Amino acid sequence: MDFAQLKASLKNQIEPVYFLYGADYFLINKAVSLITNALSDAEVTKFDDDTNGETIVAALTTTSFFTNARLVVATLGDKPSFSAINQYIKNPVAGNVLILISYREKPEANLKGATVVNCNPMAAEILVPLIAKQIAPHQITRDAANYLVEATGGYYTLIDNELTKFLAYYQDLPVWEIQHLQPYLTKTLDYQIYELGAAILANQIKAATSILSWLISSNTNEYLIFGGVVAQMRRAYYATASKDDINVVGKILGCSPYAIKYSRRDYGSNPIAVKNCYARVLELEYQIKSGQTTVAAALDALIYR
C-alpha cells in the first residue's frame, strides 16, 4: 500500500507489523507518526540500525508494567537478519505493533505477513487528487496542483506543510490558482536549480540571473548549482533525443521516470536548443576540471551565452 492507503486504513484497523520503505524521509516519519497516534496509549521503544532481530522481538514479547500495548520502531541496517522477525510475524503478540523502517527505494527484505508501505515520493497522478481532497471544500486548479507537486519534488510531507500554510493564507478564497501559490511557496533546492536550468535553456537572462543570485545569497555551494544544471541538461538531452519508454530512460540515467516525462513535456518542442546547451555544459564542465575556468565564470557563461 502507499501512504494515502495507510492513512485511510488506520481509521479501521491497526496491523501487528508494518514495513515502511522508501526515499521520502518525510513521508516515513509522517507514517510512523500516524501509527503512533493511532496507538496513543502504547509504550514506545525505538531501535537504531545496529540492533539485531532477537533484541527487537524481545522488546515486543516482554510485558510492559505501564500499559497493555507496546509499539516498537526499528530502523533496518544494510544487512539485517530477519529470521527472528519472520518467526514473530507468524505469531505476533496481540495489541503490540512493530514498525520496521528501510530508507531504500526498493525493499530488500522478505517479510511475509508484514503490511508493506511504499514511502517513496508519489506520482502527480496520485498526489493531485490527494491534494484536492485534503483542501476541500476549497478547490485548486490542476495546473496549480501540478506546480505544487513539482516544486516540492513530490514529497508528501512538504506538500502537506505547504497546504497547511495556504489554508491559513486563503481561508476565504474558494479556488486556488498558480498565482496564489507562487508568492508563498517554499521550493526545494532541486526545483530552484531546475528553474535555473529551464531559464538558461529558454535564454531568459533576467530570470536566470535572479534565480542564481538568490541561490548564491542562500549560501548554496556553486559546485552543487553547476552539478545540478549539468544533471538537468543531461536529462533534458536524453529525454528529447530518445523515444524509448520513460521507465527505460529513467533507469539508464538513474532518475525517476517522471523526470523524463516532465523533460519531454518542457523541452520536447525544441530539441536543437537542448542539444546545443548540453554540448556547452559539457565543454564548460571540462574547462572547470582542467582548471581553465571557475564554476562562477562557467555559470555566467551559460546564462550570457
mmCIF file of C-alpha atoms in Angstrom:
data_model
loop_
_atom_site.group_PDB
_atom_site.id
_atom_site.type_symbol
_atom_site.label_atom_id
_atom_site.label_comp_id
_atom_site.label_asym_id
_atom_site.label_seq_id
_atom_site.Cartn_x
_atom_site.Cartn_y
_atom_site.Cartn_z
ATOM 1 C CA MET A 1 0.000 0.000 0.000
ATOM 2 C CA ASP A 2 1.015 3.634 -0.329
ATOM 3 C CA PHE A 3 0.891 6.400 2.287
ATOM 4 C CA ALA A 4 -2.625 7.509 1.386
ATOM 5 C CA GLN A 5 -3.914 3.940 1.774
ATOM 6 C CA LEU A 6 -2.130 3.605 5.122
ATOM 7 C CA LYS A 7 -3.735 6.806 6.366
ATOM 8 C CA ALA A 8 -7.194 5.562 5.391
ATOM 9 C CA SER A 9 -6.670 2.046 6.817
ATOM 10 C CA LEU A 10 -5.681 3.291 10.278
ATOM 11 C CA LYS A 11 -9.223 4.587 10.781
ATOM 12 C CA ASN A 12 -10.471 0.992 10.748
ATOM 13 C CA GLN A 13 -7.653 -1.334 11.728
ATOM 14 C CA ILE A 14 -4.074 -1.363 13.045
ATOM 15 C CA GLU A 15 -1.869 -4.168 11.748
ATOM 16 C CA PRO A 16 0.641 -6.009 14.010
ATOM 17 C CA VAL A 17 3.678 -5.441 11.739
ATOM 18 C CA TYR A 18 4.399 -2.603 9.298
ATOM 19 C CA PHE A 19 7.361 -2.418 6.932
ATOM 20 C CA LEU A 20 7.922 1.155 5.722
ATOM 21 C CA TYR A 21 10.397 1.676 2.906
ATOM 22 C CA GLY A 22 11.291 4.499 0.542
ATOM 23 C CA ALA A 23 13.452 7.525 -0.156
ATOM 24 C CA ASP A 24 10.977 10.071 1.244
ATOM 25 C CA TYR A 25 12.248 10.531 4.810
ATOM 26 C CA PHE A 26 9.451 12.993 5.481
ATOM 27 C CA LEU A 27 6.811 10.514 4.402
ATOM 28 C CA ILE A 28 8.273 7.715 6.526
ATOM 29 C CA ASN A 29 8.357 9.974 9.598
ATOM 30 C CA LYS A 30 4.769 11.017 8.899
ATOM 31 C CA ALA A 31 3.717 7.356 8.578
ATOM 32 C CA VAL A 32 5.390 6.498 11.893
ATOM 33 C CA SER A 33 3.636 9.461 13.488
ATOM 34 C CA LEU A 34 0.234 8.343 12.160
ATOM 35 C CA ILE A 35 0.659 4.808 13.506
ATOM 36 C CA THR A 36 1.972 6.121 16.837
ATOM 37 C CA ASN A 37 -1.015 8.455 17.219
ATOM 38 C CA ALA A 38 -3.357 5.562 16.462
ATOM 39 C CA LEU A 39 -1.768 3.748 19.439
ATOM 40 C CA SER A 40 -1.813 6.671 21.826
ATOM 41 C CA ASP A 41 -1.647 4.512 24.975
ATOM 42 C CA ALA A 42 1.235 2.270 23.815
ATOM 43 C CA GLU A 43 4.712 2.225 25.343
ATOM 44 C CA VAL A 44 7.118 3.186 22.562
ATOM 45 C CA THR A 45 10.590 1.655 22.129
ATOM 46 C CA LYS A 46 12.937 2.719 19.335
ATOM 47 C CA PHE A 47 15.965 0.884 17.948
ATOM 48 C CA ASP A 48 18.643 2.111 15.540
ATOM 49 C CA ASP A 49 20.100 0.231 12.604
ATOM 50 C CA ASP A 50 22.641 -1.861 14.535
ATOM 51 C CA THR A 51 20.004 -3.718 16.568
ATOM 52 C CA ASN A 52 19.546 -7.424 15.819
ATOM 53 C CA GLY A 53 16.207 -9.140 15.249
ATOM 54 C CA GLU A 54 16.336 -11.059 18.526
ATOM 55 C CA THR A 55 16.517 -7.821 20.543
ATOM 56 C CA ILE A 56 13.584 -6.342 18.605
ATOM 57 C CA VAL A 57 11.444 -9.427 19.199
ATOM 58 C CA ALA A 58 12.396 -9.492 22.890
ATOM 59 C CA ALA A 59 11.060 -5.951 23.287
ATOM 60 C CA LEU A 60 7.766 -6.990 21.688
ATOM 61 C CA THR A 61 7.312 -10.090 23.844
ATOM 62 C CA THR A 62 8.265 -8.509 27.171
ATOM 63 C CA THR A 63 5.300 -7.466 29.327
ATOM 64 C CA SER A 64 5.041 -3.733 29.971
ATOM 65 C CA PHE A 65 4.393 -2.543 33.546
ATOM 66 C CA PHE A 66 2.937 0.759 32.360
ATOM 67 C CA THR A 67 0.481 -0.107 29.579
ATOM 68 C CA ASN A 68 -1.206 -3.007 27.827
ATOM 69 C CA ALA A 69 0.355 -2.279 24.428
ATOM 70 C CA ARG A 70 3.863 -1.924 23.045
ATOM 71 C CA LEU A 71 4.974 -0.108 19.897
ATOM 72 C CA VAL A 72 8.463 -0.954 18.666
ATOM 73 C CA VAL A 73 10.040 1.156 15.918
ATOM 74 C CA ALA A 74 13.229 -0.278 14.393
ATOM 75 C CA THR A 75 15.389 1.115 11.586
ATOM 76 C CA LEU A 76 16.994 -1.614 9.490
ATOM 77 C CA GLY A 77 20.720 -1.649 8.722
ATOM 78 C CA ASP A 78 22.457 -2.575 5.467
ATOM 79 C CA LYS A 79 22.378 -6.331 6.053
ATOM 80 C CA PRO A 80 19.624 -7.084 8.554
ATOM 81 C CA SER A 81 18.770 -10.577 9.768
ATOM 82 C CA PHE A 82 15.065 -11.375 9.567
ATOM 83 C CA SER A 83 14.864 -14.917 10.885
ATOM 84 C CA ALA A 84 13.682 -13.903 14.385
ATOM 85 C CA ILE A 85 11.334 -11.247 12.984
ATOM 86 C CA ASN A 86 9.809 -13.657 10.461
ATOM 87 C CA GLN A 87 9.147 -16.093 13.276
ATOM 88 C CA TYR A 88 7.486 -13.330 15.303
ATOM 89 C CA ILE A 89 5.267 -12.312 12.359
ATOM 90 C CA LYS A 90 3.798 -15.817 12.306
ATOM 91 C CA ASN A 91 2.511 -15.353 15.864
ATOM 92 C CA PRO A 92 2.580 -11.660 16.909
ATOM 93 C CA VAL A 93 1.636 -10.532 20.400
ATOM 94 C CA ALA A 94 -1.963 -9.260 20.390
ATOM 95 C CA GLY A 95 -2.157 -5.500 20.817
ATOM 96 C CA ASN A 96 1.543 -4.885 20.123
ATOM 97 C CA VAL A 97 2.790 -3.255 16.922
ATOM 98 C CA LEU A 98 6.156 -3.428 15.171
ATOM 99 C CA ILE A 99 7.285 -0.811 12.642
ATOM 100 C CA LEU A 100 10.318 -1.686 10.538
ATOM 101 C CA ILE A 101 11.934 1.102 8.504
ATOM 102 C CA SER A 102 14.195 0.965 5.441
ATOM 103 C CA TYR A 103 15.306 4.170 3.730
ATOM 104 C CA ARG A 104 15.841 2.396 0.423
ATOM 105 C CA GLU A 105 13.822 2.981 -2.738
ATOM 106 C CA LYS A 106 13.145 -0.747 -3.104
ATOM 107 C CA PRO A 107 12.522 -3.204 -0.258
ATOM 108 C CA GLU A 108 15.175 -5.884 0.038
ATOM 109 C CA ALA A 109 13.531 -7.644 2.941
ATOM 110 C CA ASN A 110 11.413 -10.765 2.627
ATOM 111 C CA LEU A 111 8.866 -10.229 5.383
ATOM 112 C CA LYS A 112 5.889 -12.461 4.688
ATOM 113 C CA GLY A 113 2.830 -11.309 6.582
ATOM 114 C CA ALA A 114 4.005 -7.748 7.212
ATOM 115 C CA THR A 115 1.982 -4.796 5.901
ATOM 116 C CA VAL A 116 4.330 -3.149 3.392
ATOM 117 C CA VAL A 117 4.007 0.625 2.888
ATOM 118 C CA ASN A 118 5.717 2.352 -0.044
ATOM 119 C CA CYS A 119 7.038 5.717 1.177
ATOM 120 C CA ASN A 120 8.784 6.830 -1.996
ATOM 121 C CA PRO A 121 7.729 10.203 -3.446
ATOM 122 C CA MET A 122 4.366 9.699 -5.110
ATOM 123 C CA ALA A 123 3.481 10.425 -8.722
ATOM 124 C CA ALA A 124 1.497 13.524 -9.638
ATOM 125 C CA GLU A 125 -1.348 11.287 -10.783
ATOM 126 C CA ILE A 126 -1.776 10.174 -7.156
ATOM 127 C CA LEU A 127 -0.890 13.436 -5.421
ATOM 128 C CA VAL A 128 -3.157 15.810 -7.363
ATOM 129 C CA PRO A 129 -6.435 14.094 -6.292
ATOM 130 C CA LEU A 130 -4.994 13.738 -2.766
ATOM 131 C CA ILE A 131 -4.316 17.488 -2.629
ATOM 132 C CA ALA A 132 -7.839 18.276 -3.874
ATOM 133 C CA LYS A 133 -9.367 16.045 -1.224
ATOM 134 C CA GLN A 134 -7.200 17.470 1.566
ATOM 135 C CA ILE A 135 -8.155 21.115 0.995
ATOM 136 C CA ALA A 136 -11.884 20.564 0.416
ATOM 137 C CA PRO A 137 -14.204 22.484 0.377
ATOM 138 C CA HIS A 138 -11.550 24.749 -1.189
ATOM 139 C CA GLN A 139 -10.592 23.915 -4.780
ATOM 140 C CA ILE A 140 -7.286 24.024 -6.645
ATOM 141 C CA THR A 141 -6.722 24.096 -10.406
ATOM 142 C CA ARG A 142 -4.892 21.116 -11.904
ATOM 143 C CA ASP A 143 -2.070 23.389 -13.092
ATOM 144 C CA ALA A 144 -1.619 24.786 -9.581
ATOM 145 C CA ALA A 145 -1.646 21.308 -8.035
ATOM 146 C CA ASN A 146 0.955 20.073 -10.537
ATOM 147 C CA TYR A 147 3.075 23.148 -9.825
ATOM 148 C CA LEU A 148 2.935 22.372 -6.107
ATOM 149 C CA VAL A 149 3.950 18.750 -6.726
ATOM 150 C CA GLU A 150 6.901 19.715 -8.915
ATOM 151 C CA ALA A 151 8.120 22.478 -6.587
ATOM 152 C CA THR A 152 8.158 20.100 -3.609
ATOM 153 C CA GLY A 153 9.670 17.177 -5.504
ATOM 154 C CA GLY A 154 6.587 15.076 -4.833
ATOM 155 C CA TYR A 155 7.481 14.796 -1.135
ATOM 156 C CA TYR A 156 4.108 14.478 0.553
ATOM 157 C CA THR A 157 5.085 15.946 3.907
ATOM 158 C CA LEU A 158 6.427 19.070 2.198
ATOM 159 C CA ILE A 159 3.155 19.283 0.272
ATOM 160 C CA ASP A 160 1.211 18.806 3.498
ATOM 161 C CA ASN A 161 3.155 21.640 5.166
ATOM 162 C CA GLU A 162 2.550 23.956 2.205
ATOM 163 C CA LEU A 163 -1.192 23.176 2.153
ATOM 164 C CA THR A 164 -1.451 23.957 5.862
ATOM 165 C CA LYS A 165 0.196 27.316 5.177
ATOM 166 C CA PHE A 166 -2.081 28.103 2.204
ATOM 167 C CA LEU A 167 -5.207 27.152 4.148
ATOM 168 C CA ALA A 168 -4.239 29.813 6.684
ATOM 169 C CA TYR A 169 -3.499 32.415 3.972
ATOM 170 C CA TYR A 170 -6.510 31.717 1.762
ATOM 171 C CA GLN A 171 -9.342 30.807 4.118
ATOM 172 C CA ASP A 172 -11.834 32.868 2.111
ATOM 173 C CA LEU A 173 -10.563 32.055 -1.376
ATOM 174 C CA PRO A 174 -12.665 29.249 -2.919
ATOM 175 C CA VAL A 175 -10.347 28.381 -5.848
ATOM 176 C CA TRP A 176 -6.521 28.434 -5.752
ATOM 177 C CA GLU A 177 -4.529 29.108 -8.919
ATOM 178 C CA ILE A 178 -0.790 29.194 -9.629
ATOM 179 C CA GLN A 179 -0.546 32.930 -8.985
ATOM 180 C CA HIS A 180 -1.871 32.384 -5.455
ATOM 181 C CA LEU A 181 0.777 29.757 -4.656
ATOM 182 C CA GLN A 182 3.830 31.427 -6.214
ATOM 183 C CA PRO A 183 4.437 34.228 -3.663
ATOM 184 C CA TYR A 184 4.462 31.932 -0.615
ATOM 185 C CA LEU A 185 5.575 28.516 -1.910
ATOM 186 C CA THR A 186 8.726 27.113 -0.313
ATOM 187 C CA LYS A 187 10.544 25.350 -3.153
ATOM 188 C CA THR A 188 13.057 22.536 -2.793
ATOM 189 C CA LEU A 189 16.641 23.259 -3.790
ATOM 190 C CA ASP A 190 16.307 20.761 -6.646
ATOM 191 C CA TYR A 191 13.331 22.650 -8.027
ATOM 192 C CA GLN A 192 15.117 26.017 -7.787
ATOM 193 C CA ILE A 193 18.034 24.566 -9.764
ATOM 194 C CA TYR A 194 15.500 23.106 -12.199
ATOM 195 C CA GLU A 195 14.046 26.603 -12.666
ATOM 196 C CA LEU A 196 17.563 27.948 -13.264
ATOM 197 C CA GLY A 197 18.231 25.327 -15.933
ATOM 198 C CA ALA A 198 14.872 25.992 -17.568
ATOM 199 C CA ALA A 199 15.621 29.732 -17.692
ATOM 200 C CA ILE A 200 19.052 29.049 -19.231
ATOM 201 C CA LEU A 201 17.529 26.770 -21.872
ATOM 202 C CA ALA A 202 14.911 29.393 -22.708
ATOM 203 C CA ASN A 203 17.629 32.084 -22.842
ATOM 204 C CA GLN A 204 15.758 34.087 -20.184
ATOM 205 C CA ILE A 205 18.759 36.040 -18.905
ATOM 206 C CA LYS A 206 16.908 38.167 -16.342
ATOM 207 C CA ALA A 207 15.114 35.182 -14.775
ATOM 208 C CA ALA A 208 18.266 33.027 -14.722
ATOM 209 C CA THR A 209 20.317 35.837 -13.159
ATOM 210 C CA SER A 210 17.660 36.385 -10.484
ATOM 211 C CA ILE A 211 17.464 32.681 -9.570
ATOM 212 C CA LEU A 212 21.254 32.295 -9.485
ATOM 213 C CA SER A 213 21.624 35.392 -7.292
ATOM 214 C CA TRP A 214 19.030 34.004 -4.887
ATOM 215 C CA LEU A 215 20.762 30.611 -4.694
ATOM 216 C CA ILE A 216 24.165 32.194 -4.033
ATOM 217 C CA SER A 217 22.724 34.591 -1.430
ATOM 218 C CA SER A 218 21.276 31.496 0.300
ATOM 219 C CA ASN A 219 24.843 30.117 0.599
ATOM 220 C CA THR A 220 24.202 27.318 -1.886
ATOM 221 C CA ASN A 221 27.504 25.784 -2.987
ATOM 222 C CA GLU A 222 28.412 26.802 -6.561
ATOM 223 C CA TYR A 223 29.571 23.290 -7.409
ATOM 224 C CA LEU A 224 26.167 21.983 -6.289
ATOM 225 C CA ILE A 225 24.399 24.518 -8.501
ATOM 226 C CA PHE A 226 26.524 23.756 -11.563
ATOM 227 C CA GLY A 227 26.298 19.999 -10.962
ATOM 228 C CA GLY A 228 22.517 20.271 -10.735
ATOM 229 C CA VAL A 229 22.363 22.171 -14.021
ATOM 230 C CA VAL A 230 24.616 19.573 -15.700
ATOM 231 C CA ALA A 231 22.327 16.765 -14.483
ATOM 232 C CA GLN A 232 19.251 18.623 -15.720
ATOM 233 C CA MET A 233 20.732 19.298 -19.164
ATOM 234 C CA ARG A 234 21.772 15.648 -19.422
ATOM 235 C CA ARG A 235 18.221 14.553 -18.543
ATOM 236 C CA ALA A 236 16.710 17.015 -20.998
ATOM 237 C CA TYR A 237 19.032 15.912 -23.818
ATOM 238 C CA TYR A 238 18.492 12.168 -23.467
ATOM 239 C CA ALA A 239 14.770 12.593 -22.789
ATOM 240 C CA THR A 240 14.270 14.535 -26.021
ATOM 241 C CA ALA A 241 16.800 12.603 -28.144
ATOM 242 C CA SER A 242 15.351 9.201 -27.232
ATOM 243 C CA LYS A 243 11.886 7.839 -27.960
ATOM 244 C CA ASP A 244 12.255 4.925 -25.544
ATOM 245 C CA ASP A 245 9.828 4.339 -22.678
ATOM 246 C CA ILE A 246 10.273 6.790 -19.787
ATOM 247 C CA ASN A 247 10.988 3.906 -17.391
ATOM 248 C CA VAL A 248 13.841 2.673 -19.593
ATOM 249 C CA VAL A 249 15.397 6.132 -19.996
ATOM 250 C CA GLY A 250 14.939 6.887 -16.293
ATOM 251 C CA LYS A 251 16.702 3.670 -15.323
ATOM 252 C CA ILE A 252 19.639 4.431 -17.630
ATOM 253 C CA LEU A 253 20.012 7.959 -16.235
ATOM 254 C CA GLY A 254 19.379 6.903 -12.637
ATOM 255 C CA CYS A 255 16.376 9.182 -12.148
ATOM 256 C CA SER A 256 12.622 8.961 -11.778
ATOM 257 C CA PRO A 257 10.675 8.167 -14.970
ATOM 258 C CA TYR A 258 8.540 11.199 -14.144
ATOM 259 C CA ALA A 259 11.628 13.404 -14.508
ATOM 260 C CA ILE A 260 11.911 12.099 -18.077
ATOM 261 C CA LYS A 261 8.202 12.692 -18.630
ATOM 262 C CA TYR A 262 8.452 16.313 -17.462
ATOM 263 C CA SER A 263 11.630 16.901 -19.514
ATOM 264 C CA ARG A 264 9.852 15.742 -22.662
ATOM 265 C CA ARG A 265 6.886 17.928 -21.790
ATOM 266 C CA ASP A 266 9.006 21.031 -21.165
ATOM 267 C CA TYR A 267 11.726 20.658 -23.826
ATOM 268 C CA GLY A 268 10.366 18.239 -26.438
ATOM 269 C CA SER A 269 9.425 21.045 -28.812
ATOM 270 C CA ASN A 270 12.981 22.413 -29.032
ATOM 271 C CA PRO A 271 15.471 19.515 -29.110
ATOM 272 C CA ILE A 272 18.108 21.510 -31.069
ATOM 273 C CA ALA A 273 18.375 24.146 -28.319
ATOM 274 C CA VAL A 274 18.648 21.369 -25.714
ATOM 275 C CA LYS A 275 21.405 19.633 -27.708
ATOM 276 C CA ASN A 276 23.405 22.852 -28.109
ATOM 277 C CA CYS A 277 23.020 23.806 -24.460
ATOM 278 C CA TYR A 278 24.066 20.323 -23.299
ATOM 279 C CA ALA A 279 27.167 20.478 -25.510
ATOM 280 C CA ARG A 280 28.040 23.870 -23.992
ATOM 281 C CA VAL A 281 27.577 22.500 -20.462
ATOM 282 C CA LEU A 282 29.914 19.569 -21.169
ATOM 283 C CA GLU A 283 32.512 21.966 -22.614
ATOM 284 C CA LEU A 284 32.357 24.178 -19.522
ATOM 285 C CA GLU A 285 32.487 21.148 -17.225
ATOM 286 C CA TYR A 286 35.724 20.077 -18.951
ATOM 287 C CA GLN A 287 37.160 23.595 -18.584
ATOM 288 C CA ILE A 288 36.404 23.577 -14.854
ATOM 289 C CA LYS A 289 38.042 20.171 -14.355
ATOM 290 C CA SER A 290 41.104 21.187 -16.359
ATOM 291 C CA GLY A 291 41.498 24.474 -14.465
ATOM 292 C CA GLN A 292 40.715 26.689 -17.454
ATOM 293 C CA THR A 293 37.795 28.434 -15.768
ATOM 294 C CA THR A 294 35.962 28.726 -12.442
ATOM 295 C CA VAL A 295 32.496 27.470 -11.536
ATOM 296 C CA ALA A 296 31.236 31.040 -11.129
ATOM 297 C CA ALA A 297 32.543 32.003 -14.582
ATOM 298 C CA ALA A 298 31.028 28.845 -16.098
ATOM 299 C CA LEU A 299 27.593 29.669 -14.681
ATOM 300 C CA ASP A 300 27.840 33.200 -16.055
ATOM 301 C CA ALA A 301 28.906 31.823 -19.444
ATOM 302 C CA LEU A 302 25.817 29.610 -19.535
ATOM 303 C CA ILE A 303 23.473 32.482 -18.732
ATOM 304 C CA TYR A 304 25.091 35.112 -21.006
ATOM 305 C CA ARG A 305 25.898 32.754 -23.883
#
